[in-house]
Amino acid sequence: MTGWPVNIDQFSKPIQKLWAMMEPCVLCPQQCRVDRTHNEYGICGISHLPRVSSITPHFGEESVLVGRGGSGTFFFAGCNLKCVFCQNYDISHHCAGEDVSVEHLAEQMIKLQAMGCSNINLVTASHLTGPIVAAIELARAKGLELPIVYNSGGYDSPGVIALLDGYVDIYMPDMKFSDPDVAEKLTGSSGYPQINQAAIVSMHQQVGDLIIEDGLARRGLLIRHLVLPDELSGSYDIIDFLAEEVSADTAINIMDQYRPCFRAVDYEQIIRRPTAEEIESPRRYARQKGLRLVD
Ligand code: SF4
């Protein structure tokens, strides 16, 4: 391998494979095939170095992640999806942040643990799995014991999820859409529902249903689903899929915080917030299907 800022040979085989998948990059379903080690950029807009917008104890996540000390959260810049309604577009689309080393990530994980955080929460991780998992390995060698939360837009490859086995404790992917045409229009990416569902199945096979002990998530799958106006997010089909093809005990946060941001003004159907009934109806349906609602 060429151009790497760390000695990849010192890491375990899955990490070496994840790094190799950036040269050329096939790390996510976008399959851009650019060489991220030599200043070529794909859809995510980030090189092989992780770019971080902020690292902080975060108290705005689901209560099962927060606890007393907060969720130790890394907000990574760049994203492998380009949602027109993104609420963090300065970070995800414009890649605002600072490039950091793998060693720095590991040091910050240890620091968040020392501060009393409940877990390490890796937000928008899909395009940076190589450096992130290398940092986890370094941090564990120095005493990191917290659960690792992999937080993504849900546009992930099953082959990459398999390589994360043993490094990730809690998967927290989005399920954004069930209609491929809507998904393509609003994310700019094709095949989102099919790719997303395959990723969810792989994640669940690896970690199972969400296990909560003493009020805190320890291991398992936690789905996030943001309700858009006019049923654009396809909530009922997503709930059916989870209940019938993943597990009737799947934990899901059906989120109500959509508001028009970024380029949403250009799309007539998403220039308003969902009504209270548009939120409550899928929540009722999820309960009827037996899913576990968390918030
Ligand atoms: S990680 Fe980035 S460069 Fe690599 S395939 Fe995905 S979007 Fe493209």
PDB file of C-alpha atoms and ligand atoms in Angstrom:
ATOM      1  CA  MET A   1       0.000   0.000   0.000  1.00  0.00           C
ATOM      2  CA  THR A   2       1.175   3.528  -0.622  1.00  0.00           C
ATOM      3  CA  GLY A   3       0.693   6.896   0.923  1.00  0.00           C
ATOM      4  CA  TRP A   4      -0.757   5.821   4.259  1.00  0.00           C
ATOM      5  CA  PRO A   5      -0.089   8.029   7.288  1.00  0.00           C
ATOM      6  CA  VAL A   6       0.034   5.058   9.659  1.00  0.00           C
ATOM      7  CA  ASN A   7       1.784   1.704   9.546  1.00  0.00           C
ATOM      8  CA  ILE A   8      -1.182  -0.411   8.537  1.00  0.00           C
ATOM      9  CA  ASP A   9       0.741  -3.644   9.020  1.00  0.00           C
ATOM     10  CA  GLN A  10       0.589  -3.151  12.815  1.00  0.00           C
ATOM     11  CA  PHE A  11      -3.202  -3.558  12.767  1.00  0.00           C
ATOM     12  CA  SER A  12      -5.345  -6.680  12.548  1.00  0.00           C
ATOM     13  CA  LYS A  13      -6.412  -8.183   9.225  1.00  0.00           C
ATOM     14  CA  PRO A  14      -9.950  -6.723   9.052  1.00  0.00           C
ATOM     15  CA  ILE A  15      -8.489  -3.238   9.482  1.00  0.00           C
ATOM     16  CA  GLN A  16      -5.893  -3.842   6.786  1.00  0.00           C
ATOM     17  CA  LYS A  17      -8.704  -4.933   4.464  1.00  0.00           C
ATOM     18  CA  LEU A  18     -10.783  -1.826   5.250  1.00  0.00           C
ATOM     19  CA  TRP A  19      -7.817   0.448   4.472  1.00  0.00           C
ATOM     20  CA  ALA A  20      -7.113  -1.410   1.234  1.00  0.00           C
ATOM     21  CA  MET A  21     -10.726  -0.772   0.226  1.00  0.00           C
ATOM     22  CA  MET A  22      -9.926   2.954  -0.050  1.00  0.00           C
ATOM     23  CA  GLU A  23      -7.317   2.390  -2.765  1.00  0.00           C
ATOM     24  CA  PRO A  24      -9.312   2.632  -5.035  1.00  0.00           C
ATOM     25  CA  CYS A  25     -12.302   3.339  -2.855  1.00  0.00           C
ATOM     26  CA  VAL A  26     -15.045   0.727  -2.736  1.00  0.00           C
ATOM     27  CA  LEU A  27     -15.727   1.259   0.944  1.00  0.00           C
ATOM     28  CA  CYS A  28     -19.414   1.992   0.523  1.00  0.00           C
ATOM     29  CA  PRO A  29     -22.128   1.194  -2.031  1.00  0.00           C
ATOM     30  CA  GLN A  30     -21.275   4.318  -4.048  1.00  0.00           C
ATOM     31  CA  GLN A  31     -18.203   2.422  -5.333  1.00  0.00           C
ATOM     32  CA  CYS A  32     -16.496   5.634  -6.526  1.00  0.00           C
ATOM     33  CA  ARG A  33     -13.156   3.857  -7.211  1.00  0.00           C
ATOM     34  CA  VAL A  34     -11.115   7.000  -6.582  1.00  0.00           C
ATOM     35  CA  ASP A  35      -7.698   6.760  -4.910  1.00  0.00           C
ATOM     36  CA  ARG A  36      -8.255   8.531  -1.612  1.00  0.00           C
ATOM     37  CA  THR A  37      -4.569   8.227  -0.726  1.00  0.00           C
ATOM     38  CA  HIS A  38      -3.607  10.486  -3.631  1.00  0.00           C
ATOM     39  CA  ASN A  39      -5.937  13.461  -3.333  1.00  0.00           C
ATOM     40  CA  GLU A  40      -8.807  11.988  -5.293  1.00  0.00           C
ATOM     41  CA  TYR A  41     -12.221  12.498  -3.761  1.00  0.00           C
ATOM     42  CA  GLY A  42     -15.421  10.553  -4.208  1.00  0.00           C
ATOM     43  CA  ILE A  43     -18.982  11.420  -3.313  1.00  0.00           C
ATOM     44  CA  CYS A  44     -18.204  11.579   0.422  1.00  0.00           C
ATOM     45  CA  GLY A  45     -15.653  14.355  -0.213  1.00  0.00           C
ATOM     46  CA  ILE A  46     -13.075  13.069   2.282  1.00  0.00           C
ATOM     47  CA  SER A  47      -9.573  11.626   1.796  1.00  0.00           C
ATOM     48  CA  HIS A  48      -8.135   8.719   3.805  1.00  0.00           C
ATOM     49  CA  LEU A  49      -7.643  10.995   6.824  1.00  0.00           C
ATOM     50  CA  PRO A  50     -10.649  11.263   9.118  1.00  0.00           C
ATOM     51  CA  ARG A  51     -12.061  14.785   9.221  1.00  0.00           C
ATOM     52  CA  VAL A  52     -13.797  15.691  12.447  1.00  0.00           C
ATOM     53  CA  SER A  53     -16.243  18.508  13.040  1.00  0.00           C
ATOM     54  CA  SER A  54     -16.484  18.038  16.814  1.00  0.00           C
ATOM     55  CA  ILE A  55     -15.749  15.578  19.600  1.00  0.00           C
ATOM     56  CA  THR A  56     -17.858  15.982  22.716  1.00  0.00           C
ATOM     57  CA  PRO A  57     -20.118  14.362  25.320  1.00  0.00           C
ATOM     58  CA  HIS A  58     -23.537  14.676  23.677  1.00  0.00           C
ATOM     59  CA  PHE A  59     -26.781  14.793  25.623  1.00  0.00           C
ATOM     60  CA  GLY A  60     -29.201  15.030  22.679  1.00  0.00           C
ATOM     61  CA  GLU A  61     -29.073  11.376  21.623  1.00  0.00           C
ATOM     62  CA  GLU A  62     -31.567   8.651  22.587  1.00  0.00           C
ATOM     63  CA  SER A  63     -31.853   8.305  26.381  1.00  0.00           C
ATOM     64  CA  VAL A  64     -30.461   4.745  26.237  1.00  0.00           C
ATOM     65  CA  LEU A  65     -27.229   6.191  24.844  1.00  0.00           C
ATOM     66  CA  VAL A  66     -26.901   9.249  27.041  1.00  0.00           C
ATOM     67  CA  GLY A  67     -26.934   8.086  30.682  1.00  0.00           C
ATOM     68  CA  ARG A  68     -25.304  10.440  33.161  1.00  0.00           C
ATOM     69  CA  GLY A  69     -22.136  11.261  31.285  1.00  0.00           C
ATOM     70  CA  GLY A  70     -23.528  11.697  27.794  1.00  0.00           C
ATOM     71  CA  SER A  71     -22.722   9.858  24.600  1.00  0.00           C
ATOM     72  CA  GLY A  72     -19.064  10.385  23.645  1.00  0.00           C
ATOM     73  CA  THR A  73     -19.710  11.631  20.147  1.00  0.00           C
ATOM     74  CA  PHE A  74     -17.449  12.097  17.149  1.00  0.00           C
ATOM     75  CA  PHE A  75     -19.155  14.089  14.387  1.00  0.00           C
ATOM     76  CA  PHE A  76     -17.318  13.177  11.197  1.00  0.00           C
ATOM     77  CA  ALA A  77     -17.311  15.496   8.188  1.00  0.00           C
ATOM     78  CA  GLY A  78     -18.429  14.325   4.752  1.00  0.00           C
ATOM     79  CA  CYS A  79     -21.136  11.792   3.947  1.00  0.00           C
ATOM     80  CA  ASN A  80     -21.780   9.112   1.345  1.00  0.00           C
ATOM     81  CA  LEU A  81     -25.349  10.395   0.874  1.00  0.00           C
ATOM     82  CA  LYS A  82     -26.404  13.828  -0.334  1.00  0.00           C
ATOM     83  CA  CYS A  83     -29.820  14.365   1.223  1.00  0.00           C
ATOM     84  CA  VAL A  84     -31.364  17.599  -0.003  1.00  0.00           C
ATOM     85  CA  PHE A  85     -32.916  18.186   3.437  1.00  0.00           C
ATOM     86  CA  CYS A  86     -29.761  17.565   5.489  1.00  0.00           C
ATOM     87  CA  GLN A  87     -29.847  19.368   8.839  1.00  0.00           C
ATOM     88  CA  ASN A  88     -26.023  19.240   9.137  1.00  0.00           C
ATOM     89  CA  TYR A  89     -25.180  20.190   5.563  1.00  0.00           C
ATOM     90  CA  ASP A  90     -22.208  22.361   6.521  1.00  0.00           C
ATOM     91  CA  ILE A  91     -20.550  19.244   7.980  1.00  0.00           C
ATOM     92  CA  SER A  92     -21.842  16.543   5.654  1.00  0.00           C
ATOM     93  CA  HIS A  93     -22.009  18.340   2.296  1.00  0.00           C
ATOM     94  CA  HIS A  94     -19.457  21.108   2.780  1.00  0.00           C
ATOM     95  CA  CYS A  95     -17.108  18.902   4.840  1.00  0.00           C
ATOM     96  CA  ALA A  96     -16.451  21.507   7.544  1.00  0.00           C
ATOM     97  CA  GLY A  97     -13.934  20.127  10.027  1.00  0.00           C
ATOM     98  CA  GLU A  98     -10.314  19.340  10.689  1.00  0.00           C
ATOM     99  CA  ASP A  99      -8.260  16.390   9.446  1.00  0.00           C
ATOM    100  CA  VAL A 100      -6.915  14.339  12.342  1.00  0.00           C
ATOM    101  CA  SER A 101      -4.742  11.269  12.772  1.00  0.00           C
ATOM    102  CA  VAL A 102      -5.823   7.793  13.808  1.00  0.00           C
ATOM    103  CA  GLU A 103      -3.748   8.256  16.973  1.00  0.00           C
ATOM    104  CA  HIS A 104      -5.651  11.444  17.798  1.00  0.00           C
ATOM    105  CA  LEU A 105      -8.986   9.649  17.422  1.00  0.00           C
ATOM    106  CA  ALA A 106      -7.784   6.939  19.809  1.00  0.00           C
ATOM    107  CA  GLU A 107      -6.605   9.498  22.372  1.00  0.00           C
ATOM    108  CA  GLN A 108      -9.958  11.271  22.232  1.00  0.00           C
ATOM    109  CA  MET A 109     -11.827   7.987  22.784  1.00  0.00           C
ATOM    110  CA  ILE A 110      -9.822   7.409  25.959  1.00  0.00           C
ATOM    111  CA  LYS A 111     -10.460  10.996  27.039  1.00  0.00           C
ATOM    112  CA  LEU A 112     -14.232  10.659  26.591  1.00  0.00           C
ATOM    113  CA  GLN A 113     -14.167   7.462  28.645  1.00  0.00           C
ATOM    114  CA  ALA A 114     -12.255   9.270  31.414  1.00  0.00           C
ATOM    115  CA  MET A 115     -14.911  12.020  31.323  1.00  0.00           C
ATOM    116  CA  GLY A 116     -17.585   9.436  32.171  1.00  0.00           C
ATOM    117  CA  CYS A 117     -19.308   9.050  28.798  1.00  0.00           C
ATOM    118  CA  SER A 118     -21.594   6.063  28.321  1.00  0.00           C
ATOM    119  CA  ASN A 119     -20.272   4.966  24.934  1.00  0.00           C
ATOM    120  CA  ILE A 120     -18.259   6.058  21.895  1.00  0.00           C
ATOM    121  CA  ASN A 121     -20.664   7.275  19.236  1.00  0.00           C
ATOM    122  CA  LEU A 122     -19.295   7.515  15.681  1.00  0.00           C
ATOM    123  CA  VAL A 123     -21.621   9.733  13.670  1.00  0.00           C
ATOM    124  CA  THR A 124     -21.587   9.392   9.871  1.00  0.00           C
ATOM    125  CA  ALA A 125     -18.980   6.656   9.897  1.00  0.00           C
ATOM    126  CA  SER A 126     -19.564   4.785   6.613  1.00  0.00           C
ATOM    127  CA  HIS A 127     -16.849   6.490   4.569  1.00  0.00           C
ATOM    128  CA  LEU A 128     -14.243   6.300   7.369  1.00  0.00           C
ATOM    129  CA  THR A 129     -14.484   2.754   8.670  1.00  0.00           C
ATOM    130  CA  GLY A 130     -10.765   2.012   8.117  1.00  0.00           C
ATOM    131  CA  PRO A 131      -9.320   4.828  10.242  1.00  0.00           C
ATOM    132  CA  ILE A 132     -12.125   4.621  12.805  1.00  0.00           C
ATOM    133  CA  VAL A 133     -11.664   0.920  13.482  1.00  0.00           C
ATOM    134  CA  ALA A 134      -7.882   1.335  13.585  1.00  0.00           C
ATOM    135  CA  ALA A 135      -8.429   3.988  16.272  1.00  0.00           C
ATOM    136  CA  ILE A 136     -10.720   1.635  18.210  1.00  0.00           C
ATOM    137  CA  GLU A 137      -8.015  -1.033  18.169  1.00  0.00           C
ATOM    138  CA  LEU A 138      -5.395   1.441  19.452  1.00  0.00           C
ATOM    139  CA  ALA A 139      -7.743   2.777  22.124  1.00  0.00           C
ATOM    140  CA  ARG A 140      -8.729  -0.685  23.359  1.00  0.00           C
ATOM    141  CA  ALA A 141      -5.046  -1.536  23.771  1.00  0.00           C
ATOM    142  CA  LYS A 142      -4.874   1.496  26.066  1.00  0.00           C
ATOM    143  CA  GLY A 143      -7.913   0.539  28.144  1.00  0.00           C
ATOM    144  CA  LEU A 144     -11.023   1.611  26.188  1.00  0.00           C
ATOM    145  CA  GLU A 145     -13.956  -0.491  27.387  1.00  0.00           C
ATOM    146  CA  LEU A 146     -16.992   1.551  26.367  1.00  0.00           C
ATOM    147  CA  PRO A 147     -19.514   0.181  23.865  1.00  0.00           C
ATOM    148  CA  ILE A 148     -18.891   1.411  20.325  1.00  0.00           C
ATOM    149  CA  VAL A 149     -21.878   2.877  18.465  1.00  0.00           C
ATOM    150  CA  TYR A 150     -21.780   2.888  14.652  1.00  0.00           C
ATOM    151  CA  ASN A 151     -24.098   5.645  13.537  1.00  0.00           C
ATOM    152  CA  SER A 152     -24.754   5.891   9.796  1.00  0.00           C
ATOM    153  CA  GLY A 153     -27.196   6.900   7.106  1.00  0.00           C
ATOM    154  CA  GLY A 154     -27.723   3.202   6.474  1.00  0.00           C
ATOM    155  CA  TYR A 155     -26.091   3.196   3.019  1.00  0.00           C
ATOM    156  CA  ASP A 156     -23.558   0.529   3.976  1.00  0.00           C
ATOM    157  CA  SER A 157     -22.123  -2.580   2.332  1.00  0.00           C
ATOM    158  CA  PRO A 158     -22.707  -5.957   3.991  1.00  0.00           C
ATOM    159  CA  GLY A 159     -19.069  -6.859   3.216  1.00  0.00           C
ATOM    160  CA  VAL A 160     -17.866  -3.868   5.231  1.00  0.00           C
ATOM    161  CA  ILE A 161     -20.300  -4.618   8.065  1.00  0.00           C
ATOM    162  CA  ALA A 162     -18.790  -8.118   8.260  1.00  0.00           C
ATOM    163  CA  LEU A 163     -15.333  -6.572   8.744  1.00  0.00           C
ATOM    164  CA  LEU A 164     -16.645  -4.503  11.674  1.00  0.00           C
ATOM    165  CA  ASP A 165     -17.543  -7.653  13.639  1.00  0.00           C
ATOM    166  CA  GLY A 166     -15.920  -7.454  17.060  1.00  0.00           C
ATOM    167  CA  TYR A 167     -15.311  -3.696  16.841  1.00  0.00           C
ATOM    168  CA  VAL A 168     -18.893  -2.397  16.885  1.00  0.00           C
ATOM    169  CA  ASP A 169     -21.310  -3.134  19.735  1.00  0.00           C
ATOM    170  CA  ILE A 170     -24.326  -1.083  18.726  1.00  0.00           C
ATOM    171  CA  TYR A 171     -25.434  -0.341  15.180  1.00  0.00           C
ATOM    172  CA  MET A 172     -27.608   2.751  14.860  1.00  0.00           C
ATOM    173  CA  PRO A 173     -28.362   3.132  11.132  1.00  0.00           C
ATOM    174  CA  ASP A 174     -31.024   5.270   9.520  1.00  0.00           C
ATOM    175  CA  MET A 175     -33.796   3.715   7.511  1.00  0.00           C
ATOM    176  CA  LYS A 176     -34.707   6.782   5.482  1.00  0.00           C
ATOM    177  CA  PHE A 177     -36.899   5.548   2.639  1.00  0.00           C
ATOM    178  CA  SER A 178     -38.690   2.507   1.285  1.00  0.00           C
ATOM    179  CA  ASP A 179     -39.481   3.925  -2.168  1.00  0.00           C
ATOM    180  CA  PRO A 180     -36.436   3.873  -4.480  1.00  0.00           C
ATOM    181  CA  ASP A 181     -37.653   6.755  -6.661  1.00  0.00           C
ATOM    182  CA  VAL A 182     -38.235   9.048  -3.684  1.00  0.00           C
ATOM    183  CA  ALA A 183     -34.887   7.983  -2.233  1.00  0.00           C
ATOM    184  CA  GLU A 184     -33.019   8.765  -5.433  1.00  0.00           C
ATOM    185  CA  LYS A 185     -34.688  12.148  -5.783  1.00  0.00           C
ATOM    186  CA  LEU A 186     -33.954  13.207  -2.199  1.00  0.00           C
ATOM    187  CA  THR A 187     -30.516  11.580  -1.604  1.00  0.00           C
ATOM    188  CA  GLY A 188     -29.045  11.591  -5.112  1.00  0.00           C
ATOM    189  CA  SER A 189     -28.236   7.882  -4.710  1.00  0.00           C
ATOM    190  CA  SER A 190     -29.811   4.917  -6.436  1.00  0.00           C
ATOM    191  CA  GLY A 191     -31.020   1.748  -4.791  1.00  0.00           C
ATOM    192  CA  TYR A 192     -31.178   3.115  -1.247  1.00  0.00           C
ATOM    193  CA  PRO A 193     -34.005   0.879   0.075  1.00  0.00           C
ATOM    194  CA  GLN A 194     -32.536  -2.378  -1.210  1.00  0.00           C
ATOM    195  CA  ILE A 195     -28.994  -1.533  -0.069  1.00  0.00           C
ATOM    196  CA  ASN A 196     -30.285  -0.231   3.248  1.00  0.00           C
ATOM    197  CA  GLN A 197     -32.329  -3.347   3.973  1.00  0.00           C
ATOM    198  CA  ALA A 198     -29.385  -5.656   3.172  1.00  0.00           C
ATOM    199  CA  ALA A 199     -27.187  -3.628   5.523  1.00  0.00           C
ATOM    200  CA  ILE A 200     -29.772  -3.795   8.317  1.00  0.00           C
ATOM    201  CA  VAL A 201     -30.032  -7.584   7.998  1.00  0.00           C
ATOM    202  CA  SER A 202     -26.208  -7.884   8.196  1.00  0.00           C
ATOM    203  CA  MET A 203     -26.053  -5.637  11.240  1.00  0.00           C
ATOM    204  CA  HIS A 204     -28.799  -7.548  13.025  1.00  0.00           C
ATOM    205  CA  GLN A 205     -27.199 -10.915  12.251  1.00  0.00           C
ATOM    206  CA  GLN A 206     -24.017  -9.640  13.890  1.00  0.00           C
ATOM    207  CA  VAL A 207     -25.307  -7.967  17.070  1.00  0.00           C
ATOM    208  CA  GLY A 208     -28.965  -9.027  17.462  1.00  0.00           C
ATOM    209  CA  ASP A 209     -31.755  -7.070  19.132  1.00  0.00           C
ATOM    210  CA  LEU A 210     -30.914  -4.142  21.366  1.00  0.00           C
ATOM    211  CA  ILE A 211     -29.848  -5.130  24.888  1.00  0.00           C
ATOM    212  CA  ILE A 212     -30.418  -2.482  27.545  1.00  0.00           C
ATOM    213  CA  GLU A 213     -28.923  -2.848  31.041  1.00  0.00           C
ATOM    214  CA  ASP A 214     -29.423  -0.323  33.832  1.00  0.00           C
ATOM    215  CA  GLY A 215     -31.068   2.008  31.321  1.00  0.00           C
ATOM    216  CA  LEU A 216     -28.129   1.990  28.900  1.00  0.00           C
ATOM    217  CA  ALA A 217     -27.774   0.292  25.524  1.00  0.00           C
ATOM    218  CA  ARG A 218     -24.983  -2.312  25.628  1.00  0.00           C
ATOM    219  CA  ARG A 219     -25.264  -4.175  22.334  1.00  0.00           C
ATOM    220  CA  GLY A 220     -27.593  -4.625  19.390  1.00  0.00           C
ATOM    221  CA  LEU A 221     -29.453  -2.822  16.651  1.00  0.00           C
ATOM    222  CA  LEU A 222     -31.268   0.498  17.061  1.00  0.00           C
ATOM    223  CA  ILE A 223     -32.986   1.913  13.976  1.00  0.00           C
ATOM    224  CA  ARG A 224     -33.563   5.607  13.375  1.00  0.00           C
ATOM    225  CA  HIS A 225     -36.401   6.624  11.098  1.00  0.00           C
ATOM    226  CA  LEU A 226     -37.142  10.277  10.352  1.00  0.00           C
ATOM    227  CA  VAL A 227     -40.762  10.895   9.351  1.00  0.00           C
ATOM    228  CA  LEU A 228     -41.126  13.197   6.352  1.00  0.00           C
ATOM    229  CA  PRO A 229     -44.376  14.918   5.322  1.00  0.00           C
ATOM    230  CA  ASP A 230     -46.815  13.124   3.014  1.00  0.00           C
ATOM    231  CA  GLU A 231     -45.484   9.654   3.973  1.00  0.00           C
ATOM    232  CA  LEU A 232     -42.461  10.274   1.749  1.00  0.00           C
ATOM    233  CA  SER A 233     -40.234   8.219   4.026  1.00  0.00           C
ATOM    234  CA  GLY A 234     -42.396   5.110   3.534  1.00  0.00           C
ATOM    235  CA  SER A 235     -42.735   4.441   7.262  1.00  0.00           C
ATOM    236  CA  TYR A 236     -45.259   1.588   7.055  1.00  0.00           C
ATOM    237  CA  ASP A 237     -43.195  -0.483   4.627  1.00  0.00           C
ATOM    238  CA  ILE A 238     -40.112   0.018   6.774  1.00  0.00           C
ATOM    239  CA  ILE A 239     -41.994  -1.097   9.885  1.00  0.00           C
ATOM    240  CA  ASP A 240     -43.322  -4.161   8.040  1.00  0.00           C
ATOM    241  CA  PHE A 241     -39.821  -5.033   6.866  1.00  0.00           C
ATOM    242  CA  LEU A 242     -38.375  -4.799  10.373  1.00  0.00           C
ATOM    243  CA  ALA A 243     -41.174  -6.751  12.045  1.00  0.00           C
ATOM    244  CA  GLU A 244     -41.337  -9.483   9.424  1.00  0.00           C
ATOM    245  CA  GLU A 245     -37.778  -9.813   8.089  1.00  0.00           C
ATOM    246  CA  VAL A 246     -35.503  -8.624  10.899  1.00  0.00           C
ATOM    247  CA  SER A 247     -37.114  -9.075  14.311  1.00  0.00           C
ATOM    248  CA  ALA A 248     -40.438  -8.154  15.896  1.00  0.00           C
ATOM    249  CA  ASP A 249     -38.371  -6.944  18.865  1.00  0.00           C
ATOM    250  CA  THR A 250     -36.404  -4.407  16.829  1.00  0.00           C
ATOM    251  CA  ALA A 251     -35.756  -1.138  18.658  1.00  0.00           C
ATOM    252  CA  ILE A 252     -36.703   1.907  16.607  1.00  0.00           C
ATOM    253  CA  ASN A 253     -36.736   5.643  17.146  1.00  0.00           C
ATOM    254  CA  ILE A 254     -39.451   7.134  14.930  1.00  0.00           C
ATOM    255  CA  MET A 255     -38.250  10.715  14.870  1.00  0.00           C
ATOM    256  CA  ASP A 256     -40.379  13.839  14.643  1.00  0.00           C
ATOM    257  CA  GLN A 257     -37.741  16.521  14.193  1.00  0.00           C
ATOM    258  CA  TYR A 258     -37.896  16.999  10.432  1.00  0.00           C
ATOM    259  CA  ARG A 259     -37.839  20.620   9.385  1.00  0.00           C
ATOM    260  CA  PRO A 260     -37.063  22.056   5.952  1.00  0.00           C
ATOM    261  CA  CYS A 261     -33.321  22.769   5.735  1.00  0.00           C
ATOM    262  CA  PHE A 262     -30.665  23.249   3.084  1.00  0.00           C
ATOM    263  CA  ARG A 263     -32.212  22.638  -0.384  1.00  0.00           C
ATOM    264  CA  ALA A 264     -35.585  21.363   0.886  1.00  0.00           C
ATOM    265  CA  VAL A 265     -37.174  24.625  -0.307  1.00  0.00           C
ATOM    266  CA  ASP A 266     -36.730  23.375  -3.878  1.00  0.00           C
ATOM    267  CA  TYR A 267     -38.982  20.336  -3.228  1.00  0.00           C
ATOM    268  CA  GLU A 268     -42.650  21.172  -2.759  1.00  0.00           C
ATOM    269  CA  GLN A 269     -43.545  18.085  -0.694  1.00  0.00           C
ATOM    270  CA  ILE A 270     -40.933  18.682   1.987  1.00  0.00           C
ATOM    271  CA  ILE A 271     -41.295  22.386   2.638  1.00  0.00           C
ATOM    272  CA  ARG A 272     -43.330  21.791   5.787  1.00  0.00           C
ATOM    273  CA  ARG A 273     -42.967  19.842   9.001  1.00  0.00           C
ATOM    274  CA  PRO A 274     -44.990  16.629   9.360  1.00  0.00           C
ATOM    275  CA  THR A 275     -48.246  17.015  11.262  1.00  0.00           C
ATOM    276  CA  ALA A 276     -48.706  15.459  14.707  1.00  0.00           C
ATOM    277  CA  GLU A 277     -50.877  12.740  13.164  1.00  0.00           C
ATOM    278  CA  GLU A 278     -48.278  11.993  10.478  1.00  0.00           C
ATOM    279  CA  ILE A 279     -45.881  11.229  13.340  1.00  0.00           C
ATOM    280  CA  GLU A 280     -48.266   9.396  15.645  1.00  0.00           C
ATOM    281  CA  SER A 281     -49.772   7.126  13.011  1.00  0.00           C
ATOM    282  CA  PRO A 282     -46.528   5.223  12.169  1.00  0.00           C
ATOM    283  CA  ARG A 283     -45.669   5.089  15.875  1.00  0.00           C
ATOM    284  CA  ARG A 284     -49.043   3.428  16.558  1.00  0.00           C
ATOM    285  CA  TYR A 285     -48.485   1.037  13.687  1.00  0.00           C
ATOM    286  CA  ALA A 286     -45.009   0.118  14.950  1.00  0.00           C
ATOM    287  CA  ARG A 287     -46.444  -0.659  18.397  1.00  0.00           C
ATOM    288  CA  GLN A 288     -49.162  -2.805  16.791  1.00  0.00           C
ATOM    289  CA  LYS A 289     -46.463  -4.761  14.969  1.00  0.00           C
ATOM    290  CA  GLY A 290     -44.662  -5.317  18.262  1.00  0.00           C
ATOM    291  CA  LEU A 291     -41.588  -3.141  17.652  1.00  0.00           C
ATOM    292  CA  ARG A 292     -39.861  -1.476  20.616  1.00  0.00           C
ATOM    293  CA  LEU A 293     -40.134   2.300  20.387  1.00  0.00           C
ATOM    294  CA  VAL A 294     -37.316   4.294  21.951  1.00  0.00           C
ATOM    295  CA  ASP A 295     -36.694   8.027  22.071  1.00  0.00           C
TER     296      ASP A 295
HETATM  297  S1  SF4 B   1     -16.480   5.984   0.892  1.00  0.00           S
HETATM  298 FE1  SF4 B   1     -16.594   7.904  -0.287  1.00  0.00          FE
HETATM  299  S2  SF4 B   1     -15.143   7.653  -1.996  1.00  0.00           S
HETATM  300 FE2  SF4 B   1     -15.488   5.625  -1.086  1.00  0.00          FE
HETATM  301  S3  SF4 B   1     -17.078   4.686  -2.337  1.00  0.00           S
HETATM  302 FE3  SF4 B   1     -18.107   5.683  -0.597  1.00  0.00          FE
HETATM  303  S4  SF4 B   1     -18.624   7.784  -1.252  1.00  0.00           S
HETATM  304 FE4  SF4 B   1     -17.128   6.926  -2.719  1.00  0.00          FE
END
